[in-house]
Short mmCIF file of C-alpha atoms and ligand atoms in Angstrom, two decimals:
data_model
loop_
_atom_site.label_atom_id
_atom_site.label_comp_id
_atom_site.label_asym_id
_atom_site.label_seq_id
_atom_site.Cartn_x
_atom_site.Cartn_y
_atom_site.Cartn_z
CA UNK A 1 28.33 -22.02 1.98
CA UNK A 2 26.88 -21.06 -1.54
CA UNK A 3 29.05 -20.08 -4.31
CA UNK A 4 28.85 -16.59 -6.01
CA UNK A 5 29.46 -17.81 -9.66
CA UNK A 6 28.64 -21.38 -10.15
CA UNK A 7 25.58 -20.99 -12.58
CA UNK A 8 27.04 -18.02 -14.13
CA UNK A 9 30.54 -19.34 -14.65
CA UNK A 10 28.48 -21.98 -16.51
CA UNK A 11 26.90 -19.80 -18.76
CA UNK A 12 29.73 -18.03 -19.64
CA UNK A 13 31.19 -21.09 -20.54
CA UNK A 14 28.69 -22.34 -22.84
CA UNK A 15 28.22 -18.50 -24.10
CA UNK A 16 32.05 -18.86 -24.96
CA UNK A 17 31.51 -22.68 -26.52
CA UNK A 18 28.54 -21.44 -28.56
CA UNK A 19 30.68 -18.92 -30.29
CA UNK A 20 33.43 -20.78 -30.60
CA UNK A 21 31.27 -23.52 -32.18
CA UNK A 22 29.20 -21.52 -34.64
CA UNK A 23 29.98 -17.75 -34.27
CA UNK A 24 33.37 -18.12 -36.92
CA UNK A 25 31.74 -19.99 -39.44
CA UNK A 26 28.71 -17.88 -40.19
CA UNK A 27 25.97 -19.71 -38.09
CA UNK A 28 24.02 -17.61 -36.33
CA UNK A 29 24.78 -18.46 -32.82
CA UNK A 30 21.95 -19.79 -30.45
CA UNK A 31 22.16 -17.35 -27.45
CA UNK A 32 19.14 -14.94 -27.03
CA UNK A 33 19.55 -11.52 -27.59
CA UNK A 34 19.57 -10.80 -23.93
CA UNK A 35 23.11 -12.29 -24.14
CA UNK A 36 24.29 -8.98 -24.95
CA UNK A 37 27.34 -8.71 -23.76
CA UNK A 38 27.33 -5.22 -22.34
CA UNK A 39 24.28 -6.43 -19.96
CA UNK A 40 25.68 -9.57 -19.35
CA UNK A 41 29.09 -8.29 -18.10
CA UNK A 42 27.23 -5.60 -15.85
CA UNK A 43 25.25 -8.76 -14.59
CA UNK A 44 28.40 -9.56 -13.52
CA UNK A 45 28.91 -6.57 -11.83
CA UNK A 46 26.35 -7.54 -8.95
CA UNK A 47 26.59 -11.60 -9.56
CA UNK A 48 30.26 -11.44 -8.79
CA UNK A 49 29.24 -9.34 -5.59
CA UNK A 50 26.23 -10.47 -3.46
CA UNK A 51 26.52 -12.78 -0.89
CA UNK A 52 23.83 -15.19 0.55
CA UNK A 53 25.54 -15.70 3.53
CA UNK A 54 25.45 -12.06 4.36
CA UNK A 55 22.25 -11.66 3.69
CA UNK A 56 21.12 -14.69 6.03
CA UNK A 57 23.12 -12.63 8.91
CA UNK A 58 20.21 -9.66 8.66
CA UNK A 59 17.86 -12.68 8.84
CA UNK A 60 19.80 -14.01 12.02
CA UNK A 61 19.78 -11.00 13.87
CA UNK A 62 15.96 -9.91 13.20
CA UNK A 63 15.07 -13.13 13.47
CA UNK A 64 16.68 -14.28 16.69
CA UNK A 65 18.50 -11.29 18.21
CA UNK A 66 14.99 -9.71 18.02
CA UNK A 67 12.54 -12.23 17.34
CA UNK A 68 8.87 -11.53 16.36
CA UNK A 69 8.42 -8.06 14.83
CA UNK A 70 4.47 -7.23 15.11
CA UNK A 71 3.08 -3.89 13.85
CA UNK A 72 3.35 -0.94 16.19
CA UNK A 73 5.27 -2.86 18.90
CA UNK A 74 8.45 -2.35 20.28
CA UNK A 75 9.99 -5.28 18.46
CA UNK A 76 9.39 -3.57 14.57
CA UNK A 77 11.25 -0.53 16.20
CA UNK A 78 14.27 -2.55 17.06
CA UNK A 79 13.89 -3.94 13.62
CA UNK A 80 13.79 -0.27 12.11
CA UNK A 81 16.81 0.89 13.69
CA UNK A 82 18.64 -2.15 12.51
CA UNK A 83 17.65 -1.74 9.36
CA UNK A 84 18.77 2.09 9.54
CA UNK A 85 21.90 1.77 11.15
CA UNK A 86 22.90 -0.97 8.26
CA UNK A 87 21.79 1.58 5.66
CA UNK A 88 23.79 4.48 7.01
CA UNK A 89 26.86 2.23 7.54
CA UNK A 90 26.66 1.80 3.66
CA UNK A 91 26.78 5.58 3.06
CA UNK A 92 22.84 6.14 2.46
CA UNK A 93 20.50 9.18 3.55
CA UNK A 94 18.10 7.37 5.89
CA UNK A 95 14.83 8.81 6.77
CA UNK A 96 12.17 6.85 8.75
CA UNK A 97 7.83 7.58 8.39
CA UNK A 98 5.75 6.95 10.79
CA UNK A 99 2.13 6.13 11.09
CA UNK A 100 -0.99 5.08 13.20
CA UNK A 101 -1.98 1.79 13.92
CA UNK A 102 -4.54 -0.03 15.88
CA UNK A 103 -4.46 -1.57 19.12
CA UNK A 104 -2.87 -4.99 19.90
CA UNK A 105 -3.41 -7.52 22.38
CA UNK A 106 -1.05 -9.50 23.08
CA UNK A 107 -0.16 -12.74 25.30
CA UNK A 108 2.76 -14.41 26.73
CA UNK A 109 2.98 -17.72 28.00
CA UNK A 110 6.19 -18.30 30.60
CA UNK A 111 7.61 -21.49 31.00
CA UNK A 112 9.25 -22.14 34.56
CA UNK A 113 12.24 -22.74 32.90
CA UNK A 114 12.10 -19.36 31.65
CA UNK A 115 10.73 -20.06 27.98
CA UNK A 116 8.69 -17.27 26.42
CA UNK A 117 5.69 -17.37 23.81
CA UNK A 118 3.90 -14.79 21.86
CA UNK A 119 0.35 -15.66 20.90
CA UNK A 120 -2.59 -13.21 20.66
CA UNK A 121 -5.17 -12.29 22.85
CA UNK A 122 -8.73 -11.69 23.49
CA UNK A 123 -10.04 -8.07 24.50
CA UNK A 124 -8.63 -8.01 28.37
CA UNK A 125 -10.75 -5.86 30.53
CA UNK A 126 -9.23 -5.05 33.96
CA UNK A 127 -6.92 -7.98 33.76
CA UNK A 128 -3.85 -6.34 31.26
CA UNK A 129 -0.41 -6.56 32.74
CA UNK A 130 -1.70 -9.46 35.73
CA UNK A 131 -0.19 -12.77 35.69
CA UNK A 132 -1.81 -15.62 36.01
CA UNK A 133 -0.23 -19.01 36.85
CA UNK A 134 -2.04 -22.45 36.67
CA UNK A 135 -1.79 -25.45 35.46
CA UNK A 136 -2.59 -26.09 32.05
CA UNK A 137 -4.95 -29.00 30.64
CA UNK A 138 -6.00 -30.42 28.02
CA UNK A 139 -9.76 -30.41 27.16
CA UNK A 140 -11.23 -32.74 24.21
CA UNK A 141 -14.95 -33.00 22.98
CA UNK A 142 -15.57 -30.06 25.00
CA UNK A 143 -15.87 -31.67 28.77
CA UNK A 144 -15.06 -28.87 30.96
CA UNK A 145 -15.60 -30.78 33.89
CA UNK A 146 -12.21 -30.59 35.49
CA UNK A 147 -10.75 -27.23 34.75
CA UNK A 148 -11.47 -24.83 38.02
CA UNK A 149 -8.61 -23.41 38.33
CA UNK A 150 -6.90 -24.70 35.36
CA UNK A 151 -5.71 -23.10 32.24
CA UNK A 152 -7.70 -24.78 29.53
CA UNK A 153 -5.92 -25.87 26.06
CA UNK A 154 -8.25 -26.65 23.48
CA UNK A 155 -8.42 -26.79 19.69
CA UNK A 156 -10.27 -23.97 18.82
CA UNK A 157 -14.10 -24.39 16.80
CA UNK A 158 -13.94 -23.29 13.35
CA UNK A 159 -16.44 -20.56 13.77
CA UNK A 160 -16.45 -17.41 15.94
CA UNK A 161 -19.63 -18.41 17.20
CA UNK A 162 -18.25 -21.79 18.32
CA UNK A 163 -14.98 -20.94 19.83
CA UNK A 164 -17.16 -18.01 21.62
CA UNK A 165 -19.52 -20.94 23.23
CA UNK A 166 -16.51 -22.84 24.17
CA UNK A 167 -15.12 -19.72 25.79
CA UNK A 168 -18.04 -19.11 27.44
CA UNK A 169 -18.33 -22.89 28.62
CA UNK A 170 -14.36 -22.55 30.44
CA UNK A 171 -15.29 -18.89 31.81
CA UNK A 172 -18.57 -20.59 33.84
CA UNK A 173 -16.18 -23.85 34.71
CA UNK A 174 -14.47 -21.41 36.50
CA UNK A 175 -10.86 -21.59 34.23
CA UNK A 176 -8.04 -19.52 35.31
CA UNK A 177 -7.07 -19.40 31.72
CA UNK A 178 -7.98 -20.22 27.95
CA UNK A 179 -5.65 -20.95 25.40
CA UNK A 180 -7.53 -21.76 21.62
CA UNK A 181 -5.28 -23.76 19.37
CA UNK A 182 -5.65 -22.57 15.82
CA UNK A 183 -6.82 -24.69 13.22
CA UNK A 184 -4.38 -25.92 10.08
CA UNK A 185 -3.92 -22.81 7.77
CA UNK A 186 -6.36 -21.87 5.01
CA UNK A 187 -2.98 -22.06 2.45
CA UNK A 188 -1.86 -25.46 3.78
CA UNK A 189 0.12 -24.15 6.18
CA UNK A 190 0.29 -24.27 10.28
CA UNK A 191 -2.31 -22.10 11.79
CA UNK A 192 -1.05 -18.90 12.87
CA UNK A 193 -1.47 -17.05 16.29
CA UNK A 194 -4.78 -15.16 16.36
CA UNK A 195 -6.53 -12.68 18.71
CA UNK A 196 -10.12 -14.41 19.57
CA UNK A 197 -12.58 -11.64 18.69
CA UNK A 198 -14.86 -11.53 21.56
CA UNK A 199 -16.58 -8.30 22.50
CA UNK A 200 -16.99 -9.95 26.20
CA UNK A 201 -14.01 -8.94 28.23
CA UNK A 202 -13.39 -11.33 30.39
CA UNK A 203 -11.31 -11.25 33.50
CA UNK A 204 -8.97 -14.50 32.97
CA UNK A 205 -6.55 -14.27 30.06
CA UNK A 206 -7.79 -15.92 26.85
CA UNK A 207 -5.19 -16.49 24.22
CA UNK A 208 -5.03 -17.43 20.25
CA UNK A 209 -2.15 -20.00 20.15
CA UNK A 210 -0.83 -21.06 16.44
CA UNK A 211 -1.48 -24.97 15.91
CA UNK A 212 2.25 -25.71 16.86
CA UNK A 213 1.79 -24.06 19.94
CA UNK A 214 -0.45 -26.46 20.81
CA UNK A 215 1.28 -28.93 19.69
CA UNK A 216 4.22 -28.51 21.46
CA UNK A 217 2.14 -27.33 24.82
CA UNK A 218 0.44 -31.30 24.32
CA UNK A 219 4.22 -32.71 24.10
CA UNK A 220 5.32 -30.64 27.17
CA UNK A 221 2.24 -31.79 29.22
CA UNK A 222 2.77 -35.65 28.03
CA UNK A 223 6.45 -35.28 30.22
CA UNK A 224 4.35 -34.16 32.86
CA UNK A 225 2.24 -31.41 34.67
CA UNK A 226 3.02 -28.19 32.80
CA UNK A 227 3.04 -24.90 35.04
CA UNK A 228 2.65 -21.80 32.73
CA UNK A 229 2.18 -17.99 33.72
CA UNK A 230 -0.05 -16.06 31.36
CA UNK A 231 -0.11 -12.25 30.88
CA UNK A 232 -2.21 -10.60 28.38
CA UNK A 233 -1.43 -6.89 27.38
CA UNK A 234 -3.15 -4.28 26.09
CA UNK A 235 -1.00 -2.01 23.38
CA UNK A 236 -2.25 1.55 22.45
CA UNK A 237 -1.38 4.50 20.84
CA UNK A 238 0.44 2.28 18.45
CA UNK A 239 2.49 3.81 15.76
CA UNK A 240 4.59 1.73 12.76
CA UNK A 241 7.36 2.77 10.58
CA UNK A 242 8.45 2.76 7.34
CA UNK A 243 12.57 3.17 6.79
CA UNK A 244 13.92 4.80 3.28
CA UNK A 245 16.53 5.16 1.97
CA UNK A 246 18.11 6.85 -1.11
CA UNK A 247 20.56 6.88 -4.01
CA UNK A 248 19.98 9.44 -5.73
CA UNK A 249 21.16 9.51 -9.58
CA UNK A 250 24.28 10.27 -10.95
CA UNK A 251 22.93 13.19 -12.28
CA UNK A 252 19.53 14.41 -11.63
CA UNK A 253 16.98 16.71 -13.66
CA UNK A 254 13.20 17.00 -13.62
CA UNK A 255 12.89 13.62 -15.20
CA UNK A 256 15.05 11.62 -13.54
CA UNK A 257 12.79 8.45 -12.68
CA UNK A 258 12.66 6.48 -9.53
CA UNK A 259 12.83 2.47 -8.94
CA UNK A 260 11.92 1.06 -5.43
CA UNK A 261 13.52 -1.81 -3.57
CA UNK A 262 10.91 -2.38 -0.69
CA UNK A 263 10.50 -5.03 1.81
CA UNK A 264 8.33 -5.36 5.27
CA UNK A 265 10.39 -5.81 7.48
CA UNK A 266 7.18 -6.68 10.46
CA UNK A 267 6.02 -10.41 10.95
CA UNK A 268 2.98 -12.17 12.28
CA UNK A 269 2.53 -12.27 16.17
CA UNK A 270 4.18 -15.19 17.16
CA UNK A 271 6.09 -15.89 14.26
CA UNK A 272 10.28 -15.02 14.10
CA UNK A 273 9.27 -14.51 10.73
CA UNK A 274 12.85 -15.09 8.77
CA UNK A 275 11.50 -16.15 5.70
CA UNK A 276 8.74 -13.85 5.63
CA UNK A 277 10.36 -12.07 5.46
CA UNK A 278 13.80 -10.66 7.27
CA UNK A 279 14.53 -12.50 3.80
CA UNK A 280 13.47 -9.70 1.67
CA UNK A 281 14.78 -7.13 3.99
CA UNK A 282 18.27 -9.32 3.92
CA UNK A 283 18.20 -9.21 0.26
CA UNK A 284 17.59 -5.80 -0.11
CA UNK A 285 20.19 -4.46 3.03
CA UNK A 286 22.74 -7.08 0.50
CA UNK A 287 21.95 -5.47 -2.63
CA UNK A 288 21.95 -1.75 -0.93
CA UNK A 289 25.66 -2.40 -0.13
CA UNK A 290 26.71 -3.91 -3.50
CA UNK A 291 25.01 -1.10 -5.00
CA UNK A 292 26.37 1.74 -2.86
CA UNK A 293 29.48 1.12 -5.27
CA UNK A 294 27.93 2.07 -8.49
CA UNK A 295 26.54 5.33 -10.22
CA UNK A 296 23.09 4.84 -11.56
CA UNK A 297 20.75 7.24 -13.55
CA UNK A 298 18.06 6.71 -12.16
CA UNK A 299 17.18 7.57 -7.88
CA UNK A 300 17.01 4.15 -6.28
CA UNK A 301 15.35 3.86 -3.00
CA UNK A 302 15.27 1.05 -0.61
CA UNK A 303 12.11 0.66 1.72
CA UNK A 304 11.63 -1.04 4.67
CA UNK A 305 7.68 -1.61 5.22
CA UNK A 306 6.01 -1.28 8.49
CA UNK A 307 3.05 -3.80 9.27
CA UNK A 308 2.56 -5.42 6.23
CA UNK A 309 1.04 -8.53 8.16
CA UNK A 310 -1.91 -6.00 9.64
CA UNK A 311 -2.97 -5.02 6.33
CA UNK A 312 -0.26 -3.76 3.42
CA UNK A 313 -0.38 -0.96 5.82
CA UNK A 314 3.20 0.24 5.31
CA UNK A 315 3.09 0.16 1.41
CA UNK A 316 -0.05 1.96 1.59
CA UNK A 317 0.82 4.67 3.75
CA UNK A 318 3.72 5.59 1.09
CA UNK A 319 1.66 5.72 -1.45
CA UNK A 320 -0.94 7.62 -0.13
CA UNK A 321 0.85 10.49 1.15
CA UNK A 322 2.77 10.80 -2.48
CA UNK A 323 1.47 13.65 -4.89
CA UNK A 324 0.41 12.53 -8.31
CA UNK A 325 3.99 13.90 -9.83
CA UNK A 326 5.56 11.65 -7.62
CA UNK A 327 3.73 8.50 -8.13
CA UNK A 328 4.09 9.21 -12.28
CA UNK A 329 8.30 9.71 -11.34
CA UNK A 330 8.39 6.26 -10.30
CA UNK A 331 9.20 3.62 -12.84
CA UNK A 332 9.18 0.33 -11.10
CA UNK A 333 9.39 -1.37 -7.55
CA UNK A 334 10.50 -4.65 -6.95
CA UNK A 335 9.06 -6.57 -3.55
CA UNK A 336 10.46 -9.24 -2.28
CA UNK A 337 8.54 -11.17 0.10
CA UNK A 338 9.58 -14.60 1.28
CA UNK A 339 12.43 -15.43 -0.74
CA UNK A 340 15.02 -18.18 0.58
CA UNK A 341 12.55 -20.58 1.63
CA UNK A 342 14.21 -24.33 1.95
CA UNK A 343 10.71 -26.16 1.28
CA UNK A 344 11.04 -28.32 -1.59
CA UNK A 345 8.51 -27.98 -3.29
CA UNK A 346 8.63 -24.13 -3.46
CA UNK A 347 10.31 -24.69 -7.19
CA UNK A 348 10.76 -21.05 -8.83
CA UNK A 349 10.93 -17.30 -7.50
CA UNK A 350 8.09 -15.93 -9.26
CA UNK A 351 7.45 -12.20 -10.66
CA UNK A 352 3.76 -11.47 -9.08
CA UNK A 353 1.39 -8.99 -10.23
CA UNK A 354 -1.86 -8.86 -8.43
CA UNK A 355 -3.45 -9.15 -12.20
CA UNK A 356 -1.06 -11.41 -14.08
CA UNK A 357 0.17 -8.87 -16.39
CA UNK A 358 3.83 -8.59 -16.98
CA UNK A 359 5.83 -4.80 -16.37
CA UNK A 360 9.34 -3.74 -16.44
CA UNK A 361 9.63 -5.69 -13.39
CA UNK A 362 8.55 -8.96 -14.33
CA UNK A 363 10.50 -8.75 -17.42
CA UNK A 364 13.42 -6.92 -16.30
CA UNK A 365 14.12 -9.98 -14.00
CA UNK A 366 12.98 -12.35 -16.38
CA UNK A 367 15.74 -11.53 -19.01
CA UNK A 368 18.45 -11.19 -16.28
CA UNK A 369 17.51 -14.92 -15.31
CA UNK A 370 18.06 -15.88 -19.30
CA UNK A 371 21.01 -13.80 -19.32
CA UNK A 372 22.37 -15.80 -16.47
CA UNK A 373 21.50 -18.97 -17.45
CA UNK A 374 19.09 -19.07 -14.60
CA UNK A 375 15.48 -20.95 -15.16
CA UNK A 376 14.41 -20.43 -11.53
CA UNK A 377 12.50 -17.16 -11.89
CA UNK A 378 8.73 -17.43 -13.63
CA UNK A 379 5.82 -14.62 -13.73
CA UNK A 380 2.65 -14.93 -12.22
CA UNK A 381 -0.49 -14.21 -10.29
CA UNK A 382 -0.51 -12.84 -7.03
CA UNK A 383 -1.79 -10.05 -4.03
CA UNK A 384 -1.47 -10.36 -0.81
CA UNK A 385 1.72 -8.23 -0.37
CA UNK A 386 3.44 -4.54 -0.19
CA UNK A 387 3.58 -4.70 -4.52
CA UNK A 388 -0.67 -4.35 -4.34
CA UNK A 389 -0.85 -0.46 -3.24
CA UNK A 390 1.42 0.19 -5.68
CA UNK A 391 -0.10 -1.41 -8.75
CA UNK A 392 -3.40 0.34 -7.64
CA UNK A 393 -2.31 3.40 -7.96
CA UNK A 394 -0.88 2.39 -11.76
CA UNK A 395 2.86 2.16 -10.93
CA UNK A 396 4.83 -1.02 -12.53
CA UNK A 397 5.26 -3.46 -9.25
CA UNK A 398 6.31 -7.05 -8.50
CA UNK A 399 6.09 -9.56 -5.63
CA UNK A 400 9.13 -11.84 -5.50
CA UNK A 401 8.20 -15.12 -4.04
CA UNK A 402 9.58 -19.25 -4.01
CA UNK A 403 6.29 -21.10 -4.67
CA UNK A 404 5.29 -24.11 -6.58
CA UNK A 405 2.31 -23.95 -8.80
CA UNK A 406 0.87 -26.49 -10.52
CA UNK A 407 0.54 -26.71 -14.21
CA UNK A 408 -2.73 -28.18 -14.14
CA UNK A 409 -4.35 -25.82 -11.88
CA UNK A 410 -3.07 -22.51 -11.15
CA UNK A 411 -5.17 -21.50 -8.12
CA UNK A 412 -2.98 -24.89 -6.50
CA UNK A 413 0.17 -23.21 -5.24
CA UNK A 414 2.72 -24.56 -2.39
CA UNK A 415 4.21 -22.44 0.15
CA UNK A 416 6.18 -23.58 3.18
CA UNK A 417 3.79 -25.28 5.68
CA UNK A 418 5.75 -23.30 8.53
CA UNK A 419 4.93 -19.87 7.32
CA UNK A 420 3.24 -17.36 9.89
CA UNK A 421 4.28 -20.05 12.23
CA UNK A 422 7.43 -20.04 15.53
CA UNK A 423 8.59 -22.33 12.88
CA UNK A 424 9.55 -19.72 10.72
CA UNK A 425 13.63 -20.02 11.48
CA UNK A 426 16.69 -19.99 9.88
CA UNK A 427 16.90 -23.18 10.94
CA UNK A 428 13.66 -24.57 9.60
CA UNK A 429 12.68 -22.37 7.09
CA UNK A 430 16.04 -20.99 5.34
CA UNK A 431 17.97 -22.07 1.85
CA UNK A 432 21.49 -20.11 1.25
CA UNK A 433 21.13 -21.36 -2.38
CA UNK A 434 17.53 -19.62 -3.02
CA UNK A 435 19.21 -16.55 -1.26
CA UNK A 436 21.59 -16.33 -4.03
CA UNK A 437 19.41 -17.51 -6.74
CA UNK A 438 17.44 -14.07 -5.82
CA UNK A 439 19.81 -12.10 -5.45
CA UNK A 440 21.44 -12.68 -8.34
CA UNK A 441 18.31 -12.51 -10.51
CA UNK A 442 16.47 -9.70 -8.64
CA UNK A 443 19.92 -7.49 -8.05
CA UNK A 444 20.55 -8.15 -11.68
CA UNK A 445 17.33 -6.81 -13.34
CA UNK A 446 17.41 -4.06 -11.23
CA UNK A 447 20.65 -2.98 -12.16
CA UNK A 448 19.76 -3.05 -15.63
CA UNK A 449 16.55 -0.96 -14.28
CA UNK A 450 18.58 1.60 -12.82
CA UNK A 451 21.38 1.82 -14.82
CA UNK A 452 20.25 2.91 -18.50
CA UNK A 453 17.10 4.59 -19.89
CA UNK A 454 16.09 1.24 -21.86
CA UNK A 455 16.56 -1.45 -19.84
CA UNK A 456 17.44 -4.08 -21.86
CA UNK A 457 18.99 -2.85 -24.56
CA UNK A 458 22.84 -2.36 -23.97
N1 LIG B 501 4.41 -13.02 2.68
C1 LIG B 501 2.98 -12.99 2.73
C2 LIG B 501 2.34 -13.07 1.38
C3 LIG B 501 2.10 -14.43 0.88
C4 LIG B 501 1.54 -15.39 1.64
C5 LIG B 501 2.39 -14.70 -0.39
C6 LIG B 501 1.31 -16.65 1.13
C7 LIG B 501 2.16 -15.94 -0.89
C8 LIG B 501 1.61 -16.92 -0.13
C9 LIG B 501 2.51 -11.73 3.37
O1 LIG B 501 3.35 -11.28 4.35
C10 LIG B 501 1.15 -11.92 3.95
O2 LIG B 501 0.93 -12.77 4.75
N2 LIG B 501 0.24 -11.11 3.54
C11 LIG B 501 -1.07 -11.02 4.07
C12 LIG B 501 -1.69 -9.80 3.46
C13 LIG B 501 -2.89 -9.28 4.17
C14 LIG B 501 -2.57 -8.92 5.59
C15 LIG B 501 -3.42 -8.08 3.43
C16 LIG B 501 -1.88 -12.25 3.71
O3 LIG B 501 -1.80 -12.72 2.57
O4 LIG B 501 -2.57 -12.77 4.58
ZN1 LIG B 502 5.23 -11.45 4.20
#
C-alpha cells in the first residue's frame, strides 16, 4: 500500500522548519511563492483524499473483469457503462455520445485448455464466424514446405509487400491458417497486434499476432504439439462512445468557464491495456469522487474517450460537434494517458503539449508539484493523444504521461516496453506509488483550476 501524505507531510515539515528558522528574525524565508498557504492547505484538501489503491481497482476491473477494450466493440461498451455507473454512484449527471466507426476484424486464437487471444485480422471473405482448428507450426527463412494443413506462425516481413508474398506463399502451400508475428515496436516497445492489410480475401483465417504472442505461441509449441482453433470476425456498423460527466459551478452565469478531465478509456486489440490507460480513467473516476465533495466555480467535466487507439477519434468527435462559444467557454483540459507505469526508467509525469508550449495546464500542475514538494512532474513535447484535438482548435490542453527523456537528446524518450502489448497488466505494468504521485499533482492543479478565477494566486 502507498501512503496518502508521506511527501507532503515532508514538506510541511520543512515549510514549518524554514519559518521557524528564518521567518522570526527577518530573513526572508526560502519557500517559493507557490507556498502560499491558502493553496497549499486546499492542496491538502485533495492530497489528504485520493487513494492509489482505489484507483488501481477501476484498472482491475477494466482491465481483467473486461479485458481488451477496442473501438466500437462490445468490450468499450462494458467499459462505458462501468465508467457511468461509477460516475452516477458519486452523484454526477452522466450523459454518453456516440459515434461511427469503421469496421474491425478481429481474431481469436483458442487454446484446448480453454485460453483465449485477441489479435487482428486480415479482410475475411466468406470465412467470418468459421473455426478452424490445426496444428500450428513454426516456419523460418520462409520454407513452406511442410504446412498443408497446418496453421503457419511466422515473423512477419517488414514491408506490406513482403508479408503479402509470404501470405501468398502459405495460401498456395495449402495452410489452414496464418498467424504474422509483429515485429519489435517502432518506440522500443513489443510489437502490437495488427490487422494485415491485404485486399485479397482469402478463405483461411490470417491473423496479426503482437511479438509476445509469438513468443509465447513458440514456448507453448517447444512443450509440445500445440492445437489452436482460429476464428476471424468481421465487425460492422460499429459505433464508439464517449461518457461525460458534469459538475456544474457553484454558481453559474454566462461566463462561467469550463475545465475538462478526459481520459480514453478504449485500448489496442489485444492489449488489457491498464496502463494505457484504465490508468487515466482510474485517476480521473478517483478524483471525480474526491471532488464530488467540494463547490467549485468553475463547471468541471469528466470525459471518458471512445477509440482513442483508432485515431484520437473520441477527443475529436467532442470537439467537432462543439459551437465556437463553447470551445472559447472552456479554459483548460487535463489528459491523462498512461500514468502509473512501474518501468523504471519512466522517471517524471510530464505536462505534454503537442508544440512544447506551456498553458494553464502545464503550469497549473507544475506549481502544485512545487507546492507539494513534489519534483516528479516536468513539461514537454508531445501528440499522439486525446489533448491534440483540443489544442487544434486553440483550447489550453495537456497530456499527462511517466516517460524518461534524455537530456542529451530529446527526440530519445523511454516508455514501458510492454505498452500496446497482453503485457499491459496490473501485474506487469502497474506502480501504486506513480498512481499517487499523479493524483496528487494532477488532482491538485486542477483544484486550484477550478476553484478560483486566478489560479495561483490565493
Ligand atoms: N497512450 C498512447 C500515447 C503515447 C504512446 C504516448 C507512446 C507516449 C508514448 C496513446 O494511446 C496512443 O497510442 N496513441 C496513438 C495515437 C494515434 C492512434 C493517433 C499512437 O501514438 O500511436
Ligand atoms: Zn493511450
Amino acid at each position: 500500500m502507498v501512503r496518502n501524505n508521506r511527501k507532503s507531510a515532508k514538506v510541511l515539515a520543512s515549510v514549518l522548519a524554514a519559518s521557524l528558522a528564518f521567518g522570526s528574525i527577518g530573513y526572508a524565508a526560502p519557500i517559493p511563492a507557490e507556498y502560499g498557504k491558502s493553496s497549499y492547505s486546499q492542496d491538502q484538501k485533495i492530497v489528504a483524499r485520493v487513494n492509489a489503491e482505489r484507483a488501481i481497482e477501476h484498472i482491475r476491473y477494466l482491465s481483467e473483469e473486461i479485458g481488451t477494450r477496442p473501438g466500437g466493440l462490445e468490450n468499450e461498451k462494458k467499459s462505458a457503462e462501468y465508467i457511468a455507473d461509477t460516475l452516477k454512484s458519486y452523484g454526477y449527471d452522466v450523459e454518453f455520445q456516440y459515434f461511427p466507426v469503421a469496421d474491425q476484424y478481429i481474431g481469436s486464437v483458442a487454446f484446448p485448455d480453454g485460453t483465449l487471444w485477441e489479435m487482428g485480422a486480415a479482410p475475411n471473405g466468406s470465412i467470418s464466424d468459421t473455426a478452424v482448428k490445426a496444428e500450428v507450426v513454426y516456419v523460418e527463412n520462409n520454407d513452406f514446405t511442410n504446412v498443408e494443413d497446418k496453421i503457419v506462425l511466422l515473423a512477419r516481413a517488414s514491408t506490406l509487400a513482403g508479408y503479402r508474398q509470404q501470405v501468398a506463399d502459405a495460401v498456395n502451400a495449402g495452410a489452414a491458417g496464418v498467424i504474422l508475428q509483429s515485429l519489435v515496436g517502432s518506440r522500443g516497445n513489443y510489437g502490437q497486434t495488427f490487422s494485415p492489410s491485404l485486399t485479397e480475401q482469402y478463405n483461411i483465417p490470417v491473423f496479426g499476432a503482437s511479438y509476445i504472442h509469438g513468443e509465447w505461441l513458440k514456448e507453448k509449441m517447444e512443450d509440445g504439439a500445440a492445437e489452436l482453433s482460429l476464428t476471424s470476425k468481421h465487425y460492422s456498423d460499429l459505433k464508439s462512445v464517449n461518457v461525460i460527466a458534469t459538475k456544474e459551478a457553484k454558481t453559474k452565469t454566462e461566463d462561467t468557464k469550463e475545465v475538462i478531465l478526459g481520459a480514453h478509456h478504449d485500448s489496442v486489440v489485444g492489449a488489457p491495456g491498464a496502463n494505457d490507460n484504465a490508468s487515466g480513467v482510474g485517476l480521473m473516476l478517483e478524483l471525480a469522487r474526491v471532488y464530488q465533495g467540494y463547490n467549485t466555480d468553475k463547471t468541471l467535466k469528466f470525459i471518458a474517450f471512445g477509440s482513442e487507439e483508432r485515431g484520437l477519434l473520441g477527443a475529436r468527435y467532442y470537439v467537432d460537434q462543439l459551437t465556437q462559444e463553447q470551445k472559447d467557454q472552456i479554459e483548460a483540459v487535463f489528459v491523462p494517458d498512461m500514468v502509473a507505469t512501474n518501468y523504471d526508467k519512466a522517471t517524471n509525469l510530464y505536462a505534454m503539449t503537442p508544440d512544447g508550449s506551456q498553458n494553464i495546464v502545464t503550469d497549473s500542475t507544475g506549481k502544485a508539484g512545487a507546492r507539494l514538494g513534489n519534483s516528479d512532474i516536468l513539461p514537454g513535447k508531445f501528440g499522439s493523444s486525446d489533448h491534440v484535438p483540443f489544442h487544434n482548435a486553440g483550447i489550453p490542453a495537456a497530456l499527462f504521461i511517466w516517460m524518461g527523456i534524455d537530456s542529451w537528446d530529446p527526440l530519445v524518450y523511454h516508455i514501458e516496453k510492454v505498452y500496446h502489448t497482453p503485457q499491459d497488466t496490473i501485474e506487469e505494468n502497474i506502480s501504486a506509488d506513480r498512481m499517487q504521485s499523479a493524483l496528487d499533482i494532477i488532482g491538485s492543479g486542477l483544484f486550484d483550476v477550478v476553484r478560483k478565477e486566478t489560479p495561483g494566486n490565493n
